[in-house]
Amino acid sequence: QVQLAESGGGLVQSGGSLRLSCAASGSVFVFNTMAWFRQAPGKEREFVASITAGALPYYADSVKGRFTISRENAKNNIYLQMNQLKPEDTAVYFCNTISRSAPWGQGTQVTVSS
C-alpha cells in the first residue's frame, strides 16, 4: 500500500525558511511526477510545486523564486525548500503524485508569523 509521510513544518517568522520532506513508500514514486500541495484554513487544497521523474520542476506563481522542489529517487523522497516565507504561506502542506492518485498523508503544518 502506498503511504506518504510529510515532515519538516513548524512556526517561523516572515522572511524565514523551512525545508519540508516527503517520504513515499510503494511504487507510486519512481515513475511519477510528484508534487507539493497546501491547504490553508477555509480554502481549497492548492498546487504548490511539482517535479518530474527526470527532475524538471514547475511552480505556482505564488511561490516562484522563493521555493525549490527536489527529489531523491534512491530514497523515494521529495523535498520543498521554502525561503522568504510570508504569512500567506501558512497552511498544511501535503505531497502526492501530480494527479493526486495516492492516499493523502497527514501533512505538515507551516505557520508563518508576521
Backbone as a ProteinNet text record, in pm:
[ID]
protein_1_A
[PRIMARY]
QVQLAESGGGLVQSGGSLRLSCAASGSVFVFNTMAWFRQAPGKEREFVASITAGALPYYADSVKGRFTISRENAKNNIYLQMNQLKPEDTAVYFCNTISRSAPWGQGTQVTVSS
[TERTIARY]
84.6	0	87.7	46.8	122.3	98.1	203.6	193	281.8	231.3	305.1	317.1	436.6	459.3	536.9	471.2	532.5	589.9	697.2	758.3	834.8	873.7	957.4	888.8	758	687.3	720.2	666.7	688.9	643.4	681.9	648.9	773.5	758.3	872.9	825.9	914.6	880.9	883	810.5	810	953.5	984.5	1119.9	1208.4	1160.9	1239.7	1231.3	1291.1	1299.5	1260.6	1210.7	1185.2	1212.7	1243.7	1261.6	1169.9	1078.3	984.2	1036.1	1001.2	1037.9	913.7	916.6	808.4	870.7	832.9	878.2	764	788.9	686.6	723.2	631	653.2	576	611.4	540.9	590.4	521.5	566	521.3	453	398.2	504.7	621.3	719.8	797.7	844.3	955	926.6	811.2	786.5	694.3	660.4	560.3	616.9	547.8	568.8	509	590.4	546.1	523.4	442.3	405.6	381.9	392	350.4	221.9	132.2	7.9	-1.5	-90.1	-112.8	-258.1	-300.6	-438.3	-440	-484	-499.7	-639.2	-658.8	-791.2	-899.2	-1006.5	-1118.9	-1098.8	-987.7	-959	-942.3	-951.6	-929.8	-780.9	-756	-617.7	-564	-444.8	-392.1	-253.3	-222.7	-92.4	14.8	132	245.1	360.2	402.1	516.7	515.1	577.2	588.1	726.7	760.1	888.6	871.6	916.5	901.5	1001	983.5	1077.4	1219.1	1228.8	1358.7	1405.7	1335.8	1375.4	1351	1255.1	1216.2	1111.1	1135.3	1041.2	939.9	831.3	730	669.6	643.3	598.9	472.4	391.9	282.6	342.1	274.4	325.2	349.5	268.1	275.2	403.7	472.4	593.2	717.1	699.6	811.9	919.7	1043.5	1155.2	1182.8	1091.1	1109.1	1121.6	1051.1	1050.3	1128.2	1190.5	1262.7	1223.2	1175.2	1139	1253.3	1276.1	1379	1334.3	1404.7	1369.8	1496.9	1486.3	1597	1540.9	1555.6	1490.4	1534.4	1660.3	1711.1	1641.6	1589.5	1523.4	1373.2	1321.1	1177.5	1134	1216.6	1186.2	1175.4	1088.5	1089.6	1100.1	1146.7	1172.6	1116.1	1090.4	1048.7	1125	1221.3	1293.2	1215.2	1174.4	1091.4	1168.1	1196.3	1267	1175.8	1214.4	1137.8	990	964.9	827.6	744	616.7	521.2	405.8	334.7	217.8	116.7	104.1	8.6	54	175.8	221	173.8	113.1	62.6	-42.4	-18.7	-108.2	-55.2	-136	-87.9	-36.5	83.6	146.8	143.4	108.6	94.9	177.3	221.6	280	190	201.7	124.5	175.9	124.5	151.8	80.9	122.1	61.2	-87.5	-126.8	-267.7	-341.9	-272.7	-333.6	-386.3	-314.6	-364.8	-339.3	-253	-221.7	-307.2	-328	-398.2	-319.6	-390.7	-324.4	-262.9	-145.6	-87.8	-149.9	-93.3	-148.2	-102.5	0.4	50.3	138	196.6	280	243.5	221.8	174.7	289.6	269.1	362.2	289.3	344.3	285.1	388.8	354.4	444.9	385.2	455.9	406.1	459.2	378	416.8	496.9
-119.5	0	123.9	220	344	427.6	480.7	572.5	693.3	808	933.1	992.9	1037.9	1094.5	1224.2	1334.4	1466.2	1505.3	1582.9	1631.3	1760.3	1827.3	1945.7	2078.6	2076.6	2201.4	2261.5	2380.1	2446.7	2590.6	2662.4	2804.7	2885.8	2981.6	3062.6	3205.7	3299.4	3439.8	3471.2	3573.1	3618.5	3644.6	3595.9	3607	3488.4	3399.4	3282.6	3169.3	3056.5	2940.7	2812.9	2718	2582.5	2486.4	2362.5	2257.1	2140.4	2114	2004.3	1878.6	1765.3	1636.6	1550.7	1466.1	1370.9	1236.2	1137.1	1000.3	921.3	861.2	784.5	637.5	555.2	411.2	354.1	236.3	174.1	221.7	181.7	208	342.8	422.6	548.2	644	632.6	738.9	733.1	615.3	604.6	668.5	643.3	689.7	809.7	862.2	967.7	1106.4	1202.1	1340.4	1356.2	1405.1	1424.5	1572.7	1602.9	1742.5	1772.5	1899.1	1951.8	2031.7	2017.9	2093	2155.5	2251.8	2309	2347.7	2349.8	2387.3	2478.2	2599.7	2696.8	2683	2727.2	2715.7	2780.6	2707	2760	2769.9	2717.5	2726.5	2587.9	2584.2	2460.4	2422.9	2293.5	2247.8	2294.6	2351.9	2409.1	2355.5	2358.8	2315.6	2416.3	2364.4	2449.9	2431.6	2305.6	2278.4	2131.6	2100.9	1962	1936.7	1807.6	1769.3	1637.1	1632.6	1511.6	1404.5	1285.3	1177.6	1215.9	1300.3	1348.3	1476.1	1514.8	1627.7	1764.8	1775.7	1907.2	1966.7	2085.5	2146.1	2237.8	2258.5	2355.8	2413.7	2546.8	2615.2	2696.9	2705.6	2801.3	2941.4	3034.2	3171.7	3230.3	3190.4	3248.9	3211.1	3106.1	3061.6	3066.8	3099.3	3100.8	3196.5	3150.4	3232.4	3223.6	3163.7	3150.3	3004.7	2916.5	2774.3	2693.8	2585.5	2494.4	2351.3	2280	2139.6	2052.6	1941.1	1846.9	1706.3	1607.9	1469.4	1386.2	1282.5	1189.1	1050.7	1007	884.2	761.4	756.3	639.3	619.5	728.8	720.7	740.4	754.6	781.7	905.4	1006.5	1129.6	1247.1	1340.2	1470.4	1576.2	1691.8	1798.8	1930.6	2020.9	2154.7	2253.2	2321.6	2426.7	2555.9	2612.4	2732.1	2847.8	2948.3	3067.2	3189.1	3295.9	3421.7	3396.3	3320.3	3282.6	3404.2	3397.3	3504.3	3448.9	3533.6	3486.1	3411.3	3450.2	3382.6	3242.7	3204	3066.2	2972.6	3026.4	2945.1	2847.3	2718.2	2613.2	2478.6	2376.4	2238.9	2196.4	2144.8	2105.9	1954.1	1912	1770.5	1738.3	1614.4	1567.6	1459.9	1441.6	1339.9	1334.5	1244.3	1249	1371.9	1416	1535.5	1513.9	1390	1358.7	1326.7	1341.8	1318.7	1176.3	1081.7	945.3	861.4	904.8	827	874.6	789.7	835.5	949.6	1050.2	1164.1	1125.8	1182.5	1171.5	1273.9	1286.4	1380.8	1523.8	1538.9	1673	1723.6	1840.1	1904.5	2052.6	2102.7	2240.2	2339.2	2439.3	2551.6	2677.5	2745.7	2869	2980	3086.4	3199.1	3319.6	3369.5	3484	3613.9	3718.4	3847.5	3930.3
0	0	0	-80.4	-89	35.2	89.3	201.4	177.2	216.9	207	345.8	380.5	512.7	499.1	534.8	526.9	663.2	660.3	784.1	755.7	863.2	849.7	871	893.1	915.6	1051.1	1074.5	1201.5	1197.4	1302.4	1314.8	1281.2	1192.2	1150.9	1128.8	1146.3	1123.5	974.1	937.7	798.9	752.3	634	581.2	610.6	695.1	733	632.3	669.5	579.9	652.3	575.4	622.4	508.2	544.2	444	478.1	389.2	406.9	338.1	396.3	337.2	321.2	220.3	197.3	166.7	245.5	222.1	161.7	47.3	-23	-24.5	13.2	6.1	-111.3	-150.2	-260.7	-395.2	-496	-632.2	-686	-602.5	-653.2	-698.3	-639.1	-655	-783.9	-821.7	-916.1	-1050.7	-1109	-1244.9	-1252.4	-1137.3	-1136.5	-1116.4	-1173.3	-1133.3	-994.9	-902.7	-765.2	-740.7	-643	-621.9	-475.5	-443.7	-313.7	-333	-237.7	-232.2	-93.7	-80.3	52.9	68.3	193.3	223.3	344.3	320.9	428.5	488.3	612	674.8	589.8	565.7	491.2	342	291.9	148.7	87.3	-45.1	-117.8	-115.2	-128.7	-140.8	-276.5	-276.6	-399	-430.5	-558.1	-608.1	-568.7	-529.3	-494.7	-593.4	-611.5	-698.4	-737.2	-850.3	-894.4	-951.7	-960.7	-1016.8	-1090.4	-1214.6	-1294.4	-1250.6	-1304.3	-1273.8	-1316.8	-1417.9	-1464.9	-1398.4	-1289.8	-1204.4	-1266.2	-1354.7	-1405.4	-1312.7	-1259.8	-1165.4	-1233.2	-1161.9	-1203.8	-1077.5	-1080.2	-959.5	-983.1	-880.4	-882	-880.9	-942.2	-949.9	-810.9	-714.9	-581.1	-506.9	-551.4	-480.5	-568.1	-694.3	-787.3	-739.7	-740.1	-694.4	-545.7	-471	-325.9	-281.5	-350	-313.9	-417	-371.1	-459.9	-428.4	-529.1	-511.6	-563.3	-495.1	-539	-502.6	-559.2	-528.9	-517.3	-438.2	-419.4	-448.1	-571.3	-615.2	-536.4	-498.4	-427.6	-293	-237.6	-107.3	-116.2	-239.1	-256.4	-177.3	-178.9	-106.5	-201.2	-166	-229.3	-119.6	-158.1	-62.8	-116.3	-24.1	-61.7	26.4	-32.2	37.3	20.8	132.6	130	191.8	113.1	159.4	148.3	213.5	209.5	238.4	342.8	374.4	411.7	374.6	400.2	483.1	554.4	631	543.2	417.7	329.5	288	324.8	302.8	413.5	516.5	626.4	575.9	600.5	551	599.6	576.7	589.9	452.8	448	323.4	307.1	186.2	154	28.9	18.8	-106.2	-165.3	-296.4	-366.6	-509.8	-588.1	-730.8	-788.2	-903.8	-962.6	-988.7	-1010.9	-1033.2	-904.3	-792	-660.9	-647.7	-702.2	-710.7	-586.7	-499.2	-379.7	-262.5	-163.1	-42.6	22.7	69.4	130.2	264.4	292.9	424.7	517.6	635.4	733.3	708.9	627.5	600.5	713.2	689.6	790.3	795.9	916	934.7	922.2	841.2	829.3	872.3	970.8	1020.2	1011.6	940.6	923.4	994.8	1093	1169.6	1108	1120.3	1061.6	1159.2
[MASK]
++++++++++++++++++++++++++++++++++++++++++++++++++++++++++++++++++++++++++++++++++++++++++++++++++++++++++++++++++

